[in-house]
Coordinates of C-alpha atoms and ligand atoms in Angstrom, one line a residue:
M8 CA 28.6 144.4 73.8
V9 CA 32.3 143.8 75.4
Y10 CA 34.2 141.7 73.4
D11 CA 37.4 139.8 75.3
I12 CA 38.3 136.5 74.3
D13 CA 38.5 135.2 77.8
T14 CA 35.2 136.0 79.6
F15 CA 33.8 134.4 76.2
Y16 CA 35.8 131.2 77.2
Q17 CA 35.1 131.4 80.3
G18 CA 31.9 131.9 80.3
L19 CA 30.9 129.2 77.7
V20 CA 33.1 126.7 80.1
E21 CA 31.1 127.8 83.6
H22 CA 28.2 127.2 81.6
G23 CA 28.6 123.5 80.5
L24 CA 28.4 124.6 76.6
I25 CA 31.9 123.3 76.0
L26 CA 34.3 121.0 77.6
P27 CA 38.3 122.3 78.1
T28 CA 40.2 118.6 76.6
G29 CA 44.2 120.2 76.8
I30 CA 43.5 120.5 73.5
R31 CA 43.7 123.8 71.8
G32 CA 41.2 124.1 69.4
G33 CA 39.9 121.2 70.4
Y34 CA 37.2 121.3 73.3
G35 CA 34.1 118.5 73.8
R36 CA 30.7 120.2 73.2
G37 CA 27.8 119.9 76.0
A38 CA 24.3 119.0 75.5
V39 CA 23.0 122.4 74.9
F40 CA 25.8 123.4 72.5
E41 CA 24.9 120.5 70.8
K42 CA 20.9 121.4 71.1
I43 CA 21.1 124.7 69.3
L44 CA 23.8 123.1 66.3
R45 CA 21.4 120.8 65.8
G46 CA 18.0 123.2 65.9
F47 CA 20.3 125.2 63.4
N48 CA 21.0 122.8 61.0
E49 CA 18.1 121.6 60.6
L50 CA 16.4 124.5 60.3
V51 CA 18.7 125.5 57.3
S52 CA 17.5 121.9 56.2
R53 CA 13.8 123.5 56.1
T54 CA 15.1 127.1 54.1
A55 CA 16.2 124.4 51.8
A56 CA 13.5 121.8 51.5
D57 CA 12.4 122.9 48.1
D58 CA 15.5 122.8 46.6
G59 CA 15.9 119.4 46.5
A60 CA 19.7 118.8 47.2
E61 CA 20.8 114.9 47.3
E62 CA 21.6 114.4 50.9
L63 CA 24.8 112.9 51.3
M64 CA 27.3 111.3 53.8
F65 CA 30.9 110.9 54.1
P66 CA 33.5 110.0 57.3
P67 CA 35.8 112.1 58.0
I68 CA 38.9 111.3 56.0
V69 CA 39.2 111.4 52.5
A70 CA 41.5 109.8 49.9
R71 CA 45.6 111.1 49.6
Q72 CA 45.4 111.0 46.3
L73 CA 42.4 113.1 46.1
I74 CA 44.3 115.7 48.4
E75 CA 47.3 115.2 45.9
K76 CA 45.0 115.5 42.8
V77 CA 43.1 118.7 43.3
G78 CA 46.7 120.7 44.9
Y79 CA 45.3 120.6 48.3
M80 CA 49.5 120.7 49.0
N81 CA 50.5 123.8 47.3
S82 CA 47.1 126.1 48.3
F83 CA 47.3 124.9 52.0
P84 CA 50.1 122.8 53.4
Q85 CA 50.4 124.7 56.8
L86 CA 46.4 123.6 57.5
A87 CA 47.0 120.0 56.5
G88 CA 46.3 116.7 58.9
S89 CA 47.7 113.8 57.1
V90 CA 46.8 110.3 58.8
H91 CA 50.7 108.0 59.5
S92 CA 50.4 104.4 60.9
F93 CA 52.6 101.9 61.8
F94 CA 53.4 99.8 58.5
G95 CA 57.0 97.8 60.8
N96 CA 57.9 94.7 62.6
E97 CA 58.1 93.2 66.3
S98 CA 61.4 94.8 67.2
Q99 CA 60.1 98.2 65.6
A100 CA 57.4 97.7 67.5
R101 CA 59.1 97.5 70.8
E102 CA 61.1 100.9 70.2
I103 CA 57.9 102.4 69.9
T104 CA 57.1 101.1 73.3
A105 CA 60.2 102.5 74.4
R106 CA 60.2 105.9 73.1
T107 CA 56.5 106.6 74.1
Q108 CA 57.5 105.3 77.4
A109 CA 60.7 107.8 77.7
G110 CA 59.0 110.9 76.8
E111 CA 60.6 110.8 72.7
R112 CA 59.5 111.2 69.4
W113 CA 58.7 108.1 67.8
E114 CA 57.0 109.5 64.3
D115 CA 60.2 108.8 62.6
L116 CA 58.5 104.9 63.1
L117 CA 55.7 105.8 61.2
D118 CA 54.2 105.9 57.6
I119 CA 51.9 107.7 55.4
T120 CA 48.6 105.9 55.6
E121 CA 46.1 106.1 51.8
V122 CA 44.3 108.5 53.9
M123 CA 44.3 112.2 55.6
L124 CA 41.5 114.4 57.5
T125 CA 38.6 115.7 55.3
P126 CA 39.8 119.8 55.1
A127 CA 36.6 120.4 53.6
A128 CA 33.1 119.0 53.8
C129 CA 33.1 119.1 49.8
Y130 CA 36.0 117.3 49.3
P131 CA 34.9 114.0 48.7
V132 CA 31.8 115.1 46.6
Y133 CA 33.6 116.4 43.8
P134 CA 34.8 112.7 42.0
I135 CA 31.4 111.8 41.9
F136 CA 30.1 114.7 40.0
S137 CA 32.8 113.0 37.2
G138 CA 32.0 112.5 33.5
L139 CA 28.8 113.7 32.2
L140 CA 26.0 116.2 34.0
P141 CA 22.0 115.8 33.9
Q142 CA 20.2 118.3 32.4
G143 CA 19.9 121.7 34.5
G144 CA 23.2 120.1 36.8
R145 CA 23.2 118.7 40.2
L146 CA 23.2 119.8 44.1
V147 CA 24.3 118.1 47.0
T148 CA 24.1 118.9 50.7
V149 CA 26.8 117.3 53.2
L150 CA 27.8 117.8 56.9
N151 CA 30.8 116.7 57.7
W152 CA 33.3 117.2 60.4
V153 CA 36.7 119.3 59.1
Y154 CA 40.3 118.9 60.1
R155 CA 42.0 122.2 60.0
H156 CA 45.8 122.9 61.5
E157 CA 45.2 126.0 63.1
P158 CA 45.9 125.5 66.7
S159 CA 44.5 128.9 68.8
D160 CA 43.2 129.8 72.0
E161 CA 40.2 131.4 70.4
P162 CA 37.3 129.8 70.8
T163 CA 35.9 130.8 67.2
R164 CA 38.6 128.9 65.6
L165 CA 38.7 125.4 65.9
Q166 CA 41.1 122.1 64.8
S167 CA 38.0 119.9 63.9
F168 CA 34.7 121.4 63.7
R169 CA 31.4 120.5 62.1
M170 CA 30.7 122.3 58.3
R171 CA 27.4 121.7 56.6
E172 CA 27.9 122.5 52.7
F173 CA 25.5 122.4 50.1
I174 CA 27.5 121.6 46.6
R175 CA 26.1 122.8 43.2
V176 CA 27.2 122.0 39.4
A177 CA 26.3 123.3 37.2
S178 CA 27.2 125.9 33.6
N179 CA 28.6 129.2 35.0
E180 CA 25.6 131.0 34.7
D181 CA 23.4 128.6 37.2
V182 CA 26.3 128.5 39.6
V183 CA 26.9 131.8 40.3
Q184 CA 23.3 132.3 40.3
W185 CA 22.7 130.4 42.7
R186 CA 25.8 131.2 44.7
N187 CA 24.1 134.7 44.8
D188 CA 20.4 133.1 45.5
W189 CA 22.1 131.6 48.6
L190 CA 24.2 135.0 49.7
Q191 CA 20.8 136.6 50.3
R192 CA 19.1 133.5 51.6
S193 CA 21.8 133.0 54.3
L194 CA 21.5 136.9 55.4
D195 CA 18.1 136.7 55.8
L196 CA 18.6 132.8 57.2
L197 CA 21.1 134.8 59.5
R198 CA 19.5 138.0 60.5
G199 CA 15.7 136.3 61.6
L200 CA 17.6 135.0 64.1
G201 CA 19.0 138.4 65.0
L202 CA 22.7 138.1 64.0
D203 CA 24.5 140.8 62.8
A204 CA 25.2 139.6 59.9
S205 CA 27.0 141.4 56.9
S206 CA 29.0 140.4 53.9
D207 CA 31.6 140.7 51.8
V208 CA 34.5 139.9 49.5
A209 CA 37.1 137.8 51.0
S210 CA 40.3 135.2 50.0
D211 CA 41.6 132.0 51.2
P212 CA 45.3 131.6 53.0
F213 CA 47.3 130.5 50.5
F214 CA 50.6 129.0 51.5
G215 CA 53.6 132.3 50.5
R216 CA 54.4 134.0 48.2
A217 CA 52.3 132.7 45.4
G218 CA 49.6 132.5 47.2
K219 CA 49.3 135.8 48.0
M220 CA 48.8 136.7 44.0
M221 CA 46.3 134.1 44.7
A222 CA 43.9 135.3 47.5
A223 CA 44.5 138.6 45.4
N224 CA 43.0 137.4 42.2
Q225 CA 40.1 135.4 44.4
V226 CA 39.4 139.0 45.8
D227 CA 39.7 140.8 42.6
Q228 CA 37.1 138.3 40.9
K229 CA 35.0 137.6 43.9
L230 CA 35.5 134.1 43.5
K231 CA 34.8 134.2 47.6
F232 CA 32.8 136.1 49.9
E233 CA 31.5 135.7 53.9
I234 CA 28.8 136.2 55.8
L235 CA 30.3 137.4 58.6
V236 CA 28.9 138.3 62.8
P237 CA 30.6 139.9 65.2
V238 CA 31.5 137.6 67.7
I239 CA 34.9 137.9 69.6
S240 CA 35.3 141.4 67.9
Q241 CA 33.2 144.6 67.2
E242 CA 35.8 145.7 64.2
K243 CA 37.0 141.8 63.3
P244 CA 33.9 140.3 62.7
T245 CA 33.6 136.2 62.1
A246 CA 33.0 134.1 59.2
I247 CA 30.0 132.4 59.9
C248 CA 29.2 131.1 56.4
S249 CA 31.5 130.9 53.3
F250 CA 30.3 130.9 49.5
N251 CA 32.8 129.6 46.8
W252 CA 33.3 129.5 43.5
H253 CA 35.7 127.2 41.5
Q254 CA 34.6 127.7 38.4
D255 CA 36.2 124.6 36.7
H256 CA 38.8 123.9 38.8
F257 CA 37.1 121.4 40.4
S258 CA 35.5 120.2 37.2
G259 CA 38.8 119.9 34.9
K260 CA 40.4 117.9 37.2
F261 CA 37.9 115.7 37.8
G262 CA 35.8 115.9 34.4
I263 CA 33.0 116.7 35.0
R264 CA 31.3 118.2 31.9
N265 CA 27.4 119.5 31.6
A266 CA 25.1 117.8 29.4
D267 CA 25.8 119.6 26.7
D268 CA 29.5 118.4 27.0
T269 CA 30.8 121.7 27.6
L270 CA 32.9 122.2 31.0
A271 CA 31.3 122.3 34.2
S272 CA 31.5 124.6 36.9
T273 CA 31.1 124.6 40.6
A274 CA 30.8 126.3 43.6
C275 CA 29.7 125.6 47.4
L276 CA 28.9 127.1 50.2
G277 CA 29.5 126.4 53.7
F278 CA 27.8 127.0 57.5
G279 CA 30.2 126.7 59.9
L280 CA 27.7 125.2 62.7
E281 CA 30.1 125.6 65.3
R282 CA 31.2 129.6 64.5
V283 CA 27.2 130.1 64.0
T284 CA 26.3 128.2 67.2
L285 CA 28.9 130.7 69.2
A286 CA 27.4 134.2 67.4
L287 CA 24.0 132.7 68.7
I288 CA 25.7 132.3 72.1
K289 CA 27.6 135.8 71.9
T290 CA 24.2 137.2 70.5
H291 CA 21.4 136.1 73.0
G292 CA 23.6 134.8 75.6
F293 CA 24.9 131.8 77.6
D294 CA 21.4 130.6 78.2
P295 CA 19.0 129.8 75.7
S296 CA 16.1 129.6 77.9
Q297 CA 16.7 133.0 78.4
W298 CA 16.1 133.8 74.1
P299 CA 14.0 135.8 72.6
E300 CA 11.3 133.7 71.6
A301 CA 11.3 133.7 68.2
V302 CA 14.5 132.7 68.2
R303 CA 14.2 130.0 70.1
Q304 CA 11.3 127.9 68.0
Q305 CA 12.9 129.0 65.1
L306 CA 15.9 126.6 66.5
A307 CA 13.0 124.0 68.5
L308 CA 14.8 124.7 72.0
Ligands
ATP409 P1 38.3 131.9 58.4 O1 39.1 133.6 58.0 O2 38.6 132.6 59.6 O3 40.1 130.9 58.6 P2 37.4 130.3 55.9 O4 38.2 131.0 55.2 O5 39.1 129.7 56.4 O6 37.6 131.0 57.9 P3 36.4 128.4 54.7 O7 37.2 127.5 54.7 O8 35.2 129.1 54.3 O9 37.0 129.1 56.1 O10 35.6 127.5 55.8 C1 33.9 127.6 55.5 C2 33.6 128.0 56.6 O11 33.8 126.9 58.2 C3 33.9 129.1 57.6 O12 32.7 130.1 56.9 C4 33.4 129.2 59.1 O13 32.4 129.6 59.8 C5 33.8 128.1 59.4 N1 35.7 128.1 59.8 C6 36.4 128.1 59.1 N2 37.4 127.6 60.0 C7 37.6 127.5 61.2 C8 37.8 127.0 62.2 N3 38.9 126.7 62.2 N4 37.0 126.8 63.7 C9 35.8 126.6 63.3 N5 35.0 127.3 62.3 C10 35.8 127.5 61.0
ZN410 ZN1 33.8 123.7 50.1
MG411 MG1 41.1 129.6 57.5

């Protein structure tokens, strides 16, 4: 297998799988790309069917207060997407028109709104767990568009992409067991699609010097795992699925308690749906009609 980012990108464009928009990490997706992505998402749903996860749906925005409360601006300010809008009067509106037409900067005429772009699909879920959980905790699944300010020409690093997540809230023991089970289950699922998948401990890109300590701690305590597949490089495989155990980070902030009134624990797992799609394309080729029959069948292609 040859790994060359430009050739891969060009192939994706030439086969109509992605559509350049001029935004780095913001290309459009063609019909075939979407069919693969949807097929995989539905395969995940079938795999998890017996778990009885509650399926919830949120818009791709979250309350700014929630972002502030969970400390996202301390940990990942470099990735945040804040929504600003215009609150001014007639003459300030004319000023915006003049400046945009003159090609000048105009953002000082805007103000911050009450919302931000969702940075991970699970964020809106934690506040709804507040209070006393039922016996055995809860399990929720969501699919959402998320935003990360990490513009890149590399086709697997997008600014806006979809995450299919499962979020488990229960006792420490149950949560860790659930995470371990899903790690194996996800590896089996991805390998069953012909992907060269392996797992490893990982860390989040916490900002700054203090962030380096947090990342080291995350690795030491094995709080984050990733499933990796070579997509744009053999030596640096791409994370297509992540598992995060937050311990009591969210439960503490939102007052989430187990049925026995102890502080709950949370964990989530997220499939990066565009990355899974790209990993399948890299592995099996640009034309899904030529993919192995067993893979086509599982993805309903
Ligand atoms: P990376 O280390 O590659 O930046 P991450 O650790 O930031 O990934 P998570 O925050 O755990 O990833 O996000 C969950 C999943 O979302 C990842 O496993 C990956 O599949 C996907 N993902 C993360 N960032 C991007 C991105 N910029 N573009 C596309 N998919 C992404
Ligand atoms: Zn999550
Ligand atoms: Mg990242």
